[in-house]
mmCIF file of N, CA and C in Angstrom:
data_model
loop_
_atom_site.group_PDB
_atom_site.id
_atom_site.type_symbol
_atom_site.label_atom_id
_atom_site.label_comp_id
_atom_site.label_asym_id
_atom_site.label_seq_id
_atom_site.Cartn_x
_atom_site.Cartn_y
_atom_site.Cartn_z
ATOM 1 N N UNK A 1 1.007 -1.032 -0.208
ATOM 2 C CA UNK A 1 0.184 -0.509 -0.254
ATOM 3 C C UNK A 1 1.452 0.871 -0.046
ATOM 4 N N UNK A 2 0.502 2.120 -1.077
ATOM 5 C CA UNK A 2 1.395 3.407 -0.863
ATOM 6 C C UNK A 2 0.842 4.666 -0.151
ATOM 7 N N UNK A 3 1.823 5.764 0.381
ATOM 8 C CA UNK A 3 1.213 7.105 0.906
ATOM 9 C C UNK A 3 -0.279 7.061 0.199
ATOM 10 N N UNK A 4 0.014 7.500 -0.659
ATOM 11 C CA UNK A 4 -1.224 8.395 -1.494
ATOM 12 C C UNK A 4 -2.454 7.180 -1.418
ATOM 13 N N UNK A 5 -1.932 5.603 -1.435
ATOM 14 C CA UNK A 5 -3.753 4.767 -0.673
ATOM 15 C C UNK A 5 -3.968 4.588 0.452
ATOM 16 N N UNK A 6 -3.256 4.730 1.793
ATOM 17 C CA UNK A 6 -3.193 5.162 2.481
ATOM 18 C C UNK A 6 -4.331 6.511 3.138
ATOM 19 N N UNK A 7 -3.724 7.704 2.016
ATOM 20 C CA UNK A 7 -3.854 8.437 2.512
ATOM 21 C C UNK A 7 -6.176 8.620 2.439
ATOM 22 N N UNK A 8 -5.755 8.407 0.795
ATOM 23 C CA UNK A 8 -7.192 8.008 -0.054
ATOM 24 C C UNK A 8 -7.695 7.206 1.007
ATOM 25 N N UNK A 9 -7.756 6.143 1.955
ATOM 26 C CA UNK A 9 -8.503 5.260 2.344
ATOM 27 C C UNK A 9 -9.080 5.870 3.606
ATOM 28 N N UNK A 10 -7.963 7.224 4.546
ATOM 29 C CA UNK A 10 -8.218 7.698 5.408
ATOM 30 C C UNK A 10 -9.336 8.676 5.254
ATOM 31 N N UNK A 11 -8.963 10.143 4.171
ATOM 32 C CA UNK A 11 -9.913 10.377 3.678
ATOM 33 C C UNK A 11 -11.090 9.908 3.433
ATOM 34 N N UNK A 12 -11.445 8.944 2.995
ATOM 35 C CA UNK A 12 -12.860 7.972 2.249
ATOM 36 C C UNK A 12 -13.808 8.064 3.910
ATOM 37 N N UNK A 13 -12.685 7.450 4.330
ATOM 38 C CA UNK A 13 -13.599 6.619 6.017
ATOM 39 C C UNK A 13 -13.704 8.501 6.813
ATOM 40 N N UNK A 14 -13.237 9.281 6.520
ATOM 41 C CA UNK A 14 -13.784 10.515 7.281
ATOM 42 C C UNK A 14 -14.654 10.857 6.748
ATOM 43 N N UNK A 15 -14.379 10.523 5.206
ATOM 44 C CA UNK A 15 -16.177 11.300 4.499
ATOM 45 C C UNK A 15 -16.949 10.070 4.778
ATOM 46 N N UNK A 16 -17.429 8.881 5.435
ATOM 47 C CA UNK A 16 -18.480 7.890 5.320
ATOM 48 C C UNK A 16 -18.294 9.269 7.111
ATOM 49 N N UNK A 17 -17.531 8.818 7.625
ATOM 50 C CA UNK A 17 -17.720 8.869 8.921
ATOM 51 C C UNK A 17 -18.477 10.167 9.475
ATOM 52 N N UNK A 18 -18.660 11.490 8.328
ATOM 53 C CA UNK A 18 -19.366 13.031 8.677
ATOM 54 C C UNK A 18 -20.701 12.500 8.112
ATOM 55 N N UNK A 19 -20.908 11.650 7.057
ATOM 56 C CA UNK A 19 -21.917 11.542 6.721
ATOM 57 C C UNK A 19 -23.147 10.419 7.177
ATOM 58 N N UNK A 20 -22.394 9.999 8.105
ATOM 59 C CA UNK A 20 -23.156 8.964 9.360
ATOM 60 C C UNK A 20 -23.255 9.656 10.290
ATOM 61 N N UNK A 21 -22.725 10.289 10.922
ATOM 62 C CA UNK A 21 -22.428 11.476 11.908
ATOM 63 C C UNK A 21 -24.299 11.971 11.756
#
């Protein structure tokens, strides 16, 4: 997993948490 891949995953999870809240 590349740094970019990790950053993208974290951003996506953060977005999902935002919407779910």
